[in-house]
PDB file of C-alpha atoms in Angstrom:
ATOM      1  CA  UNK D   1       0.957 -11.843 -16.357  1.00 93.00           C
ATOM      2  CA  UNK D   2       0.739  -8.842 -14.035  1.00 97.00           C
ATOM      3  CA  UNK D   3      -1.143  -5.797 -15.291  1.00 98.00           C
ATOM      4  CA  UNK D   4      -1.250  -2.678 -13.108  1.00 98.00           C
ATOM      5  CA  UNK D   5      -3.176   0.292 -14.470  1.00 98.00           C
ATOM      6  CA  UNK D   6      -2.970   3.831 -13.055  1.00 98.00           C
ATOM      7  CA  UNK D   7      -2.932   2.927  -9.367  1.00 98.00           C
ATOM      8  CA  UNK D   8      -2.693   5.691  -6.773  1.00 98.00           C
ATOM      9  CA  UNK D   9      -2.484   5.657  -2.995  1.00 98.00           C
ATOM     10  CA  UNK D  10      -2.536   8.519  -0.497  1.00 97.00           C
ATOM     11  CA  UNK D  11      -1.911   7.915   3.205  1.00 96.00           C
ATOM     12  CA  UNK D  12      -3.303  10.199   5.955  1.00 95.00           C
ATOM     13  CA  UNK D  13      -5.355  12.083   3.387  1.00 92.00           C
ATOM     14  CA  UNK D  14      -6.494  15.520   4.469  1.00 92.00           C
ATOM     15  CA  UNK D  15      -4.025  15.766   7.354  1.00 95.00           C
ATOM     16  CA  UNK D  16      -0.671  17.508   7.802  1.00 93.00           C
ATOM     17  CA  UNK D  17       0.904  14.051   7.370  1.00 93.00           C
ATOM     18  CA  UNK D  18      -0.663  13.436   3.967  1.00 95.00           C
ATOM     19  CA  UNK D  19       1.655  11.381   1.765  1.00 94.00           C
ATOM     20  CA  UNK D  20       1.086  10.488  -1.885  1.00 95.00           C
ATOM     21  CA  UNK D  21       2.812   7.106  -2.043  1.00 96.00           C
ATOM     22  CA  UNK D  22       1.720   5.950  -5.512  1.00 97.00           C
ATOM     23  CA  UNK D  23       0.793   8.331  -8.310  1.00 97.00           C
ATOM     24  CA  UNK D  24      -0.947   6.892 -11.379  1.00 97.00           C
ATOM     25  CA  UNK D  25       1.519   4.011 -11.625  1.00 98.00           C
ATOM     26  CA  UNK D  26       1.110   1.553 -14.493  1.00 98.00           C
ATOM     27  CA  UNK D  27       3.138  -1.602 -15.118  1.00 98.00           C
ATOM     28  CA  UNK D  28       2.776  -4.731 -17.208  1.00 97.00           C
ATOM     29  CA  UNK D  29       4.861  -7.852 -16.647  1.00 97.00           C
ATOM     30  CA  UNK D  30       4.642 -10.784 -19.036  1.00 96.00           C
ATOM     31  CA  UNK D  31       4.906 -14.379 -17.852  1.00 96.00           C
ATOM     32  CA  UNK D  32       8.477 -15.139 -16.839  1.00 95.00           C
ATOM     33  CA  UNK D  33       9.592 -11.499 -16.659  1.00 97.00           C
ATOM     34  CA  UNK D  34      12.146 -10.838 -13.908  1.00 98.00           C
ATOM     35  CA  UNK D  35      12.264  -7.085 -13.273  1.00 98.00           C
ATOM     36  CA  UNK D  36      14.568  -5.335 -10.824  1.00 97.00           C
ATOM     37  CA  UNK D  37      13.473  -2.059  -9.216  1.00 97.00           C
ATOM     38  CA  UNK D  38      15.720   0.704  -7.909  1.00 94.00           C
ATOM     39  CA  UNK D  39      14.862   4.073  -6.367  1.00 92.00           C
ATOM     40  CA  UNK D  40      15.429   6.359  -3.397  1.00 88.00           C
ATOM     41  CA  UNK D  41      13.758   5.938  -0.019  1.00 88.00           C
ATOM     42  CA  UNK D  42      10.133   7.016  -0.340  1.00 89.00           C
ATOM     43  CA  UNK D  43      10.042   6.348  -4.088  1.00 93.00           C
ATOM     44  CA  UNK D  44       7.169   3.895  -3.585  1.00 95.00           C
ATOM     45  CA  UNK D  45       8.908   0.554  -4.085  1.00 96.00           C
ATOM     46  CA  UNK D  46       7.653  -1.220  -0.955  1.00 95.00           C
ATOM     47  CA  UNK D  47       4.297   0.530  -1.294  1.00 97.00           C
ATOM     48  CA  UNK D  48       3.952  -0.965  -4.769  1.00 98.00           C
ATOM     49  CA  UNK D  49       4.657  -4.410  -3.315  1.00 98.00           C
ATOM     50  CA  UNK D  50       2.097  -3.842  -0.556  1.00 97.00           C
ATOM     51  CA  UNK D  51      -0.491  -2.875  -3.159  1.00 98.00           C
ATOM     52  CA  UNK D  52       0.187  -6.032  -5.192  1.00 98.00           C
ATOM     53  CA  UNK D  53       0.135  -8.231  -2.068  1.00 97.00           C
ATOM     54  CA  UNK D  54      -3.093  -6.648  -0.780  1.00 97.00           C
ATOM     55  CA  UNK D  55      -1.724  -5.055   2.404  1.00 97.00           C
ATOM     56  CA  UNK D  56      -4.081  -2.178   1.576  1.00 96.00           C
ATOM     57  CA  UNK D  57      -6.493  -1.268  -1.218  1.00 97.00           C
ATOM     58  CA  UNK D  58      -5.434   1.366  -3.740  1.00 98.00           C
ATOM     59  CA  UNK D  59      -7.469   4.574  -4.013  1.00 97.00           C
ATOM     60  CA  UNK D  60      -7.827   4.356  -7.783  1.00 98.00           C
ATOM     61  CA  UNK D  61      -6.760   2.183 -10.690  1.00 98.00           C
ATOM     62  CA  UNK D  62      -6.749  -1.610 -10.786  1.00 98.00           C
ATOM     63  CA  UNK D  63      -4.491  -4.662 -10.555  1.00 98.00           C
ATOM     64  CA  UNK D  64      -4.874  -7.820 -12.650  1.00 98.00           C
ATOM     65  CA  UNK D  65      -2.977 -11.074 -12.314  1.00 97.00           C
ATOM     66  CA  UNK D  66      -3.311 -13.671 -15.067  1.00 95.00           C
ATOM     67  CA  UNK D  67      -6.381 -11.844 -16.339  1.00 95.00           C
ATOM     68  CA  UNK D  68      -8.156 -11.800 -12.960  1.00 96.00           C
ATOM     69  CA  UNK D  69      -8.933  -8.522 -11.204  1.00 98.00           C
ATOM     70  CA  UNK D  70      -7.414  -8.754  -7.704  1.00 98.00           C
ATOM     71  CA  UNK D  71      -7.709  -5.049  -6.809  1.00 98.00           C
ATOM     72  CA  UNK D  72     -10.039  -5.702  -3.882  1.00 96.00           C
ATOM     73  CA  UNK D  73      -9.123  -9.273  -3.051  1.00 97.00           C
ATOM     74  CA  UNK D  74      -8.083  -9.726   0.583  1.00 96.00           C
ATOM     75  CA  UNK D  75      -4.420 -10.151   1.470  1.00 96.00           C
ATOM     76  CA  UNK D  76      -4.735 -13.665   2.930  1.00 91.00           C
ATOM     77  CA  UNK D  77      -6.320 -14.892  -0.299  1.00 93.00           C
ATOM     78  CA  UNK D  78      -3.587 -13.346  -2.430  1.00 95.00           C
ATOM     79  CA  UNK D  79      -0.927 -14.985  -0.237  1.00 92.00           C
ATOM     80  CA  UNK D  80      -1.974 -18.352  -1.681  1.00 91.00           C
ATOM     81  CA  UNK D  81      -0.473 -17.410  -5.048  1.00 94.00           C
ATOM     82  CA  UNK D  82       1.833 -14.431  -4.363  1.00 96.00           C
ATOM     83  CA  UNK D  83       5.226 -15.243  -2.833  1.00 95.00           C
ATOM     84  CA  UNK D  84       7.060 -12.527  -0.926  1.00 95.00           C
ATOM     85  CA  UNK D  85      10.400 -12.054   0.836  1.00 95.00           C
ATOM     86  CA  UNK D  86      11.312  -9.081   3.010  1.00 93.00           C
ATOM     87  CA  UNK D  87      14.615  -7.402   3.849  1.00 91.00           C
ATOM     88  CA  UNK D  88      14.456  -8.618   7.455  1.00 90.00           C
ATOM     89  CA  UNK D  89      15.286 -12.363   7.652  1.00 86.00           C
ATOM     90  CA  UNK D  90      13.070 -12.543  10.755  1.00 87.00           C
ATOM     91  CA  UNK D  91       9.977 -11.873   8.662  1.00 89.00           C
ATOM     92  CA  UNK D  92       8.254 -14.591   6.706  1.00 88.00           C
ATOM     93  CA  UNK D  93       8.771 -17.516   9.097  1.00 92.00           C
ATOM     94  CA  UNK D  94       7.743 -18.522  12.617  1.00 93.00           C
ATOM     95  CA  UNK D  95      10.855 -18.727  14.860  1.00 94.00           C
ATOM     96  CA  UNK D  96       9.385 -21.031  17.530  1.00 94.00           C
ATOM     97  CA  UNK D  97       8.169 -23.575  14.983  1.00 95.00           C
ATOM     98  CA  UNK D  98      10.420 -26.150  13.366  1.00 96.00           C
ATOM     99  CA  UNK D  99      11.744 -25.983   9.822  1.00 96.00           C
ATOM    100  CA  UNK D 100       9.356 -28.777   8.881  1.00 95.00           C
ATOM    101  CA  UNK D 101       6.368 -27.012  10.437  1.00 94.00           C
ATOM    102  CA  UNK D 102       7.175 -23.757   8.636  1.00 95.00           C
ATOM    103  CA  UNK D 103       7.446 -25.595   5.324  1.00 95.00           C
ATOM    104  CA  UNK D 104       4.180 -27.421   6.003  1.00 93.00           C
ATOM    105  CA  UNK D 105       2.302 -24.179   6.652  1.00 90.00           C
ATOM    106  CA  UNK D 106       3.657 -22.591   3.469  1.00 91.00           C
ATOM    107  CA  UNK D 107       2.921 -25.703   1.424  1.00 91.00           C
ATOM    108  CA  UNK D 108      -0.644 -26.125   2.682  1.00 89.00           C
ATOM    109  CA  UNK D 109      -1.448 -22.430   2.267  1.00 86.00           C
ATOM    110  CA  UNK D 110      -0.325 -22.369  -1.372  1.00 86.00           C
ATOM    111  CA  UNK D 111      -1.535 -25.831  -2.474  1.00 82.00           C
ATOM    112  CA  UNK D 112      -4.692 -25.685  -4.504  1.00 71.00           C
ATOM    113  CA  UNK D 113      -5.746 -29.260  -3.710  1.00 69.00           C
ATOM    114  CA  UNK D 114      -5.008 -29.236   0.040  1.00 66.00           C
ATOM    115  CA  UNK D 115      -6.931 -27.786   2.966  1.00 65.00           C
ATOM    116  CA  UNK D 116      -5.014 -25.480   5.367  1.00 61.00           C
ATOM    117  CA  UNK D 117      -5.391 -27.916   8.286  1.00 62.00           C
ATOM    118  CA  UNK D 118      -4.544 -31.084   6.344  1.00 72.00           C
ATOM    119  CA  UNK D 119      -1.902 -33.489   7.597  1.00 81.00           C
ATOM    120  CA  UNK D 120       1.439 -33.661   5.859  1.00 86.00           C
ATOM    121  CA  UNK D 121       2.072 -37.087   4.346  1.00 90.00           C
ATOM    122  CA  UNK D 122       5.336 -39.015   4.477  1.00 92.00           C
ATOM    123  CA  UNK D 123       5.801 -38.363   0.753  1.00 92.00           C
ATOM    124  CA  UNK D 124       5.370 -34.617   1.276  1.00 91.00           C
ATOM    125  CA  UNK D 125       7.793 -34.679   4.182  1.00 93.00           C
ATOM    126  CA  UNK D 126      10.346 -36.371   1.937  1.00 94.00           C
ATOM    127  CA  UNK D 127       9.704 -33.690  -0.683  1.00 93.00           C
ATOM    128  CA  UNK D 128      10.541 -31.047   1.940  1.00 94.00           C
ATOM    129  CA  UNK D 129      13.802 -32.841   2.661  1.00 95.00           C
ATOM    130  CA  UNK D 130      14.705 -33.007  -1.041  1.00 94.00           C
ATOM    131  CA  UNK D 131      13.955 -29.318  -1.538  1.00 91.00           C
ATOM    132  CA  UNK D 132      15.991 -28.341   1.518  1.00 94.00           C
ATOM    133  CA  UNK D 133      18.968 -30.339   0.262  1.00 93.00           C
ATOM    134  CA  UNK D 134      19.039 -28.191  -2.889  1.00 87.00           C
ATOM    135  CA  UNK D 135      19.870 -25.162  -0.734  1.00 90.00           C
ATOM    136  CA  UNK D 136      23.222 -26.749   0.113  1.00 89.00           C
ATOM    137  CA  UNK D 137      23.051 -25.637   3.759  1.00 92.00           C
ATOM    138  CA  UNK D 138      22.451 -28.956   5.506  1.00 93.00           C
ATOM    139  CA  UNK D 139      18.954 -27.920   6.596  1.00 95.00           C
ATOM    140  CA  UNK D 140      17.513 -31.250   5.448  1.00 95.00           C
ATOM    141  CA  UNK D 141      19.166 -32.795   8.523  1.00 95.00           C
ATOM    142  CA  UNK D 142      17.716 -30.162  10.865  1.00 96.00           C
ATOM    143  CA  UNK D 143      14.023 -30.348  10.002  1.00 95.00           C
ATOM    144  CA  UNK D 144      13.015 -30.748  13.651  1.00 95.00           C
ATOM    145  CA  UNK D 145      15.024 -27.692  14.749  1.00 96.00           C
ATOM    146  CA  UNK D 146      13.276 -24.373  15.508  1.00 96.00           C
ATOM    147  CA  UNK D 147      13.737 -21.784  12.762  1.00 96.00           C
ATOM    148  CA  UNK D 148      14.870 -19.283  15.392  1.00 95.00           C
ATOM    149  CA  UNK D 149      18.166 -21.184  15.694  1.00 95.00           C
ATOM    150  CA  UNK D 150      19.097 -20.529  12.056  1.00 95.00           C
ATOM    151  CA  UNK D 151      21.447 -17.816  10.841  1.00 93.00           C
ATOM    152  CA  UNK D 152      20.044 -14.909   8.838  1.00 93.00           C
ATOM    153  CA  UNK D 153      21.189 -16.405   5.553  1.00 93.00           C
ATOM    154  CA  UNK D 154      19.779 -19.838   6.355  1.00 94.00           C
ATOM    155  CA  UNK D 155      16.489 -18.293   7.364  1.00 94.00           C
ATOM    156  CA  UNK D 156      16.252 -16.183   4.213  1.00 94.00           C
ATOM    157  CA  UNK D 157      17.059 -19.207   2.041  1.00 94.00           C
ATOM    158  CA  UNK D 158      14.359 -21.165   3.870  1.00 95.00           C
ATOM    159  CA  UNK D 159      11.858 -18.342   3.355  1.00 95.00           C
ATOM    160  CA  UNK D 160      12.713 -18.315  -0.357  1.00 95.00           C
ATOM    161  CA  UNK D 161      11.983 -22.031  -0.483  1.00 94.00           C
ATOM    162  CA  UNK D 162       8.715 -21.524   1.433  1.00 94.00           C
ATOM    163  CA  UNK D 163       7.637 -18.826  -1.036  1.00 95.00           C
ATOM    164  CA  UNK D 164       8.365 -20.957  -4.100  1.00 94.00           C
ATOM    165  CA  UNK D 165       7.724 -24.564  -3.023  1.00 90.00           C
ATOM    166  CA  UNK D 166       4.373 -24.303  -4.760  1.00 90.00           C
ATOM    167  CA  UNK D 167       5.222 -22.132  -7.770  1.00 93.00           C
ATOM    168  CA  UNK D 168       3.669 -18.686  -7.158  1.00 95.00           C
ATOM    169  CA  UNK D 169       2.034 -16.667  -9.893  1.00 96.00           C
ATOM    170  CA  UNK D 170       4.335 -13.803  -8.944  1.00 97.00           C
ATOM    171  CA  UNK D 171       7.281 -13.482  -6.560  1.00 98.00           C
ATOM    172  CA  UNK D 172       8.029 -10.198  -4.750  1.00 98.00           C
ATOM    173  CA  UNK D 173      11.573  -9.764  -3.393  1.00 97.00           C
ATOM    174  CA  UNK D 174      11.921  -6.630  -1.261  1.00 95.00           C
ATOM    175  CA  UNK D 175      15.720  -6.207  -0.842  1.00 94.00           C
ATOM    176  CA  UNK D 176      15.779  -9.762   0.450  1.00 94.00           C
ATOM    177  CA  UNK D 177      19.592  -9.921   0.680  1.00 92.00           C
ATOM    178  CA  UNK D 178      20.275  -6.423   2.044  1.00 90.00           C
ATOM    179  CA  UNK D 179      20.614  -7.530   5.687  1.00 88.00           C
ATOM    180  CA  UNK D 180      23.031 -10.376   4.898  1.00 90.00           C
ATOM    181  CA  UNK D 181      26.824 -10.347   4.744  1.00 89.00           C
ATOM    182  CA  UNK D 182      28.209 -10.189   1.162  1.00 89.00           C
ATOM    183  CA  UNK D 183      29.098 -13.889   0.892  1.00 88.00           C
ATOM    184  CA  UNK D 184      25.738 -15.062   2.219  1.00 89.00           C
ATOM    185  CA  UNK D 185      23.894 -12.485   0.107  1.00 90.00           C
ATOM    186  CA  UNK D 186      25.645 -13.788  -3.017  1.00 90.00           C
ATOM    187  CA  UNK D 187      24.611 -17.361  -2.192  1.00 91.00           C
ATOM    188  CA  UNK D 188      20.960 -16.376  -1.631  1.00 91.00           C
ATOM    189  CA  UNK D 189      20.995 -14.401  -4.902  1.00 93.00           C
ATOM    190  CA  UNK D 190      22.369 -17.431  -6.758  1.00 93.00           C
ATOM    191  CA  UNK D 191      19.583 -19.551  -5.254  1.00 93.00           C
ATOM    192  CA  UNK D 192      17.071 -16.900  -6.268  1.00 94.00           C
ATOM    193  CA  UNK D 193      18.261 -16.857  -9.881  1.00 94.00           C
ATOM    194  CA  UNK D 194      18.259 -20.648 -10.092  1.00 93.00           C
ATOM    195  CA  UNK D 195      14.761 -21.085  -8.614  1.00 93.00           C
ATOM    196  CA  UNK D 196      13.205 -18.256 -10.656  1.00 95.00           C
ATOM    197  CA  UNK D 197      14.741 -19.575 -13.888  1.00 95.00           C
ATOM    198  CA  UNK D 198      13.877 -23.227 -13.227  1.00 93.00           C
ATOM    199  CA  UNK D 199      10.253 -22.479 -12.324  1.00 92.00           C
ATOM    200  CA  UNK D 200       9.851 -19.684 -14.915  1.00 95.00           C
ATOM    201  CA  UNK D 201       8.472 -17.440 -12.139  1.00 97.00           C
ATOM    202  CA  UNK D 202       7.339 -13.898 -12.871  1.00 97.00           C
ATOM    203  CA  UNK D 203       9.357 -11.822 -10.418  1.00 98.00           C
ATOM    204  CA  UNK D 204       9.814  -8.264  -9.106  1.00 98.00           C
ATOM    205  CA  UNK D 205      12.934  -7.552  -7.049  1.00 98.00           C
ATOM    206  CA  UNK D 206      13.788  -4.324  -5.217  1.00 97.00           C
ATOM    207  CA  UNK D 207      17.528  -3.696  -4.857  1.00 93.00           C
ATOM    208  CA  UNK D 208      19.754  -0.805  -3.768  1.00 89.00           C
ATOM    209  CA  UNK D 209      22.637  -2.134  -5.870  1.00 90.00           C
ATOM    210  CA  UNK D 210      22.710  -0.462  -9.300  1.00 90.00           C
ATOM    211  CA  UNK D 211      24.966  -3.090 -10.892  1.00 91.00           C
ATOM    212  CA  UNK D 212      22.660  -5.801  -9.597  1.00 91.00           C
ATOM    213  CA  UNK D 213      19.702  -3.907 -11.048  1.00 94.00           C
ATOM    214  CA  UNK D 214      21.245  -4.254 -14.510  1.00 95.00           C
ATOM    215  CA  UNK D 215      22.554  -7.804 -14.139  1.00 93.00           C
ATOM    216  CA  UNK D 216      19.651  -9.619 -12.473  1.00 94.00           C
ATOM    217  CA  UNK D 217      16.631 -10.612 -14.521  1.00 95.00           C
ATOM    218  CA  UNK D 218      15.680  -9.247 -17.935  1.00 96.00           C
ATOM    219  CA  UNK D 219      14.297  -5.801 -17.119  1.00 97.00           C
ATOM    220  CA  UNK D 220      15.163  -2.766 -14.956  1.00 97.00           C
ATOM    221  CA  UNK D 221      12.700  -0.245 -13.527  1.00 97.00           C
ATOM    222  CA  UNK D 222      13.485   3.032 -11.758  1.00 96.00           C
ATOM    223  CA  UNK D 223      10.959   4.621  -9.411  1.00 96.00           C
ATOM    224  CA  UNK D 224      10.568   8.156  -8.082  1.00 94.00           C
ATOM    225  CA  UNK D 225       7.653   9.950  -6.462  1.00 94.00           C
ATOM    226  CA  UNK D 226       5.367   6.925  -6.532  1.00 96.00           C
ATOM    227  CA  UNK D 227       5.709   6.266 -10.251  1.00 96.00           C
ATOM    228  CA  UNK D 228       7.945   4.406 -12.696  1.00 97.00           C
ATOM    229  CA  UNK D 229      10.226   6.934 -14.391  1.00 96.00           C
ATOM    230  CA  UNK D 230      12.339   4.544 -16.456  1.00 95.00           C
ATOM    231  CA  UNK D 231      11.794   1.042 -17.816  1.00 97.00           C
ATOM    232  CA  UNK D 232      14.448  -0.707 -19.884  1.00 96.00           C
ATOM    233  CA  UNK D 233      14.988  -4.225 -21.215  1.00 96.00           C
ATOM    234  CA  UNK D 234      16.470  -6.129 -24.129  1.00 95.00           C
ATOM    235  CA  UNK D 235      19.436  -4.869 -26.133  1.00 95.00           C
ATOM    236  CA  UNK D 236      19.218  -1.341 -24.728  1.00 95.00           C
ATOM    237  CA  UNK D 237      19.532  -2.693 -21.189  1.00 96.00           C
ATOM    238  CA  UNK D 238      22.409  -5.024 -22.064  1.00 95.00           C
ATOM    239  CA  UNK D 239      24.463  -2.057 -23.270  1.00 95.00           C
ATOM    240  CA  UNK D 240      23.767   0.175 -20.261  1.00 95.00           C
ATOM    241  CA  UNK D 241      26.271   0.984 -17.520  1.00 93.00           C
ATOM    242  CA  UNK D 242      25.465   2.176 -14.012  1.00 92.00           C
ATOM    243  CA  UNK D 243      26.355   5.728 -15.077  1.00 92.00           C
ATOM    244  CA  UNK D 244      23.937   5.431 -18.004  1.00 93.00           C
ATOM    245  CA  UNK D 245      21.218   4.419 -15.566  1.00 91.00           C
ATOM    246  CA  UNK D 246      21.948   7.388 -13.303  1.00 91.00           C
ATOM    247  CA  UNK D 247      21.853   9.748 -16.288  1.00 92.00           C
ATOM    248  CA  UNK D 248      18.507   8.338 -17.418  1.00 92.00           C
ATOM    249  CA  UNK D 249      17.111   8.890 -13.940  1.00 90.00           C
ATOM    250  CA  UNK D 250      18.238  12.524 -13.986  1.00 91.00           C
ATOM    251  CA  UNK D 251      16.877  13.091 -17.487  1.00 91.00           C
ATOM    252  CA  UNK D 252      13.468  11.640 -16.645  1.00 90.00           C
ATOM    253  CA  UNK D 253      13.020  13.258 -13.214  1.00 88.00           C
ATOM    254  CA  UNK D 254      14.911  16.530 -13.569  1.00 84.00           C
ATOM    255  CA  UNK D 255      17.098  15.707 -10.567  1.00 81.00           C
ATOM    256  CA  UNK D 256      19.948  13.438  -9.583  1.00 74.00           C
ATOM    257  CA  UNK D 257      19.412  10.269  -7.572  1.00 76.00           C
ATOM    258  CA  UNK D 258      20.157  11.314  -3.986  1.00 68.00           C
ATOM    259  CA  UNK D 259      20.095   8.029  -2.099  1.00 61.00           C
ATOM    260  CA  UNK D 260      23.459   7.660  -0.322  1.00 53.00           C
ATOM    261  CA  UNK D 261      23.030   3.919   0.121  1.00 56.00           C
ATOM    262  CA  UNK D 262      22.497   3.371  -3.594  1.00 61.00           C
ATOM    263  CA  UNK D 263      25.336   5.688  -4.607  1.00 55.00           C
ATOM    264  CA  UNK D 264      27.720   4.115  -2.103  1.00 52.00           C
ATOM    265  CA  UNK D 265      26.923   0.638  -3.388  1.00 58.00           C
ATOM    266  CA  UNK D 266      27.584   1.933  -6.902  1.00 54.00           C
ATOM    267  CA  UNK D 267      31.010   3.266  -5.933  1.00 46.00           C
ATOM    268  CA  UNK D 268      32.030   0.206  -3.929  1.00 42.00           C
ATOM    269  CA  UNK D 269      30.353  -2.402  -6.136  1.00 44.00           C
ATOM    270  CA  UNK D 270      28.639  -4.109  -3.180  1.00 42.00           C
TER     271      UNK D 270
END
């Protein structure tokens, strides 16, 4: 369970570049919730993820995960139980290291009964191979290859596996398919849905695709000005169209959504 209470964050406070990135934001996710987030650039989506992951400390409010206060826990400690994927496929893995070495680092970092510098056993290596085979990309036969030789889609699928090999307490997906071609993006999304459902992972996913925001997971959030302006789930969500979502945004903020990328994806259905 994730419980965020009234968190705020201001960057460059007291200067001409002062920016209020989060403004009294509160959010509660129950175990197994899969919430999609949509909003314009600067709405605070990635900043929210950075606050959860510990990239910085919030100015006020607090963050709890499974009943533990993690507000001031360091980022490297949170990375042991928070999985995260970024929009850029080049983030999240080491290009000059092999697929096996990348998996080993992720596995050792997240394992509760292993030390970071432990050796990988033959049984664990076989587990890596089995997990890779589930991706359906033939990576199980390329474990000794450098990650830098992989395509963007292969690398993002590998990073997804790295983030979930040891089931995280929460998974943060920051437009993790946006840089991929449509066919590859669809495959990575299918893998995402399968892994999240199978492991019953609590998940937050940022997307610019409004249809995707209503179809993926069980809950949709809209952000604006560093706060959540709309939160819908259940029967109400199942009956909503993209136009309904846009109208709700306008009703709750007093202005229309003005992100061209989001509106274009709505018109084209991509």
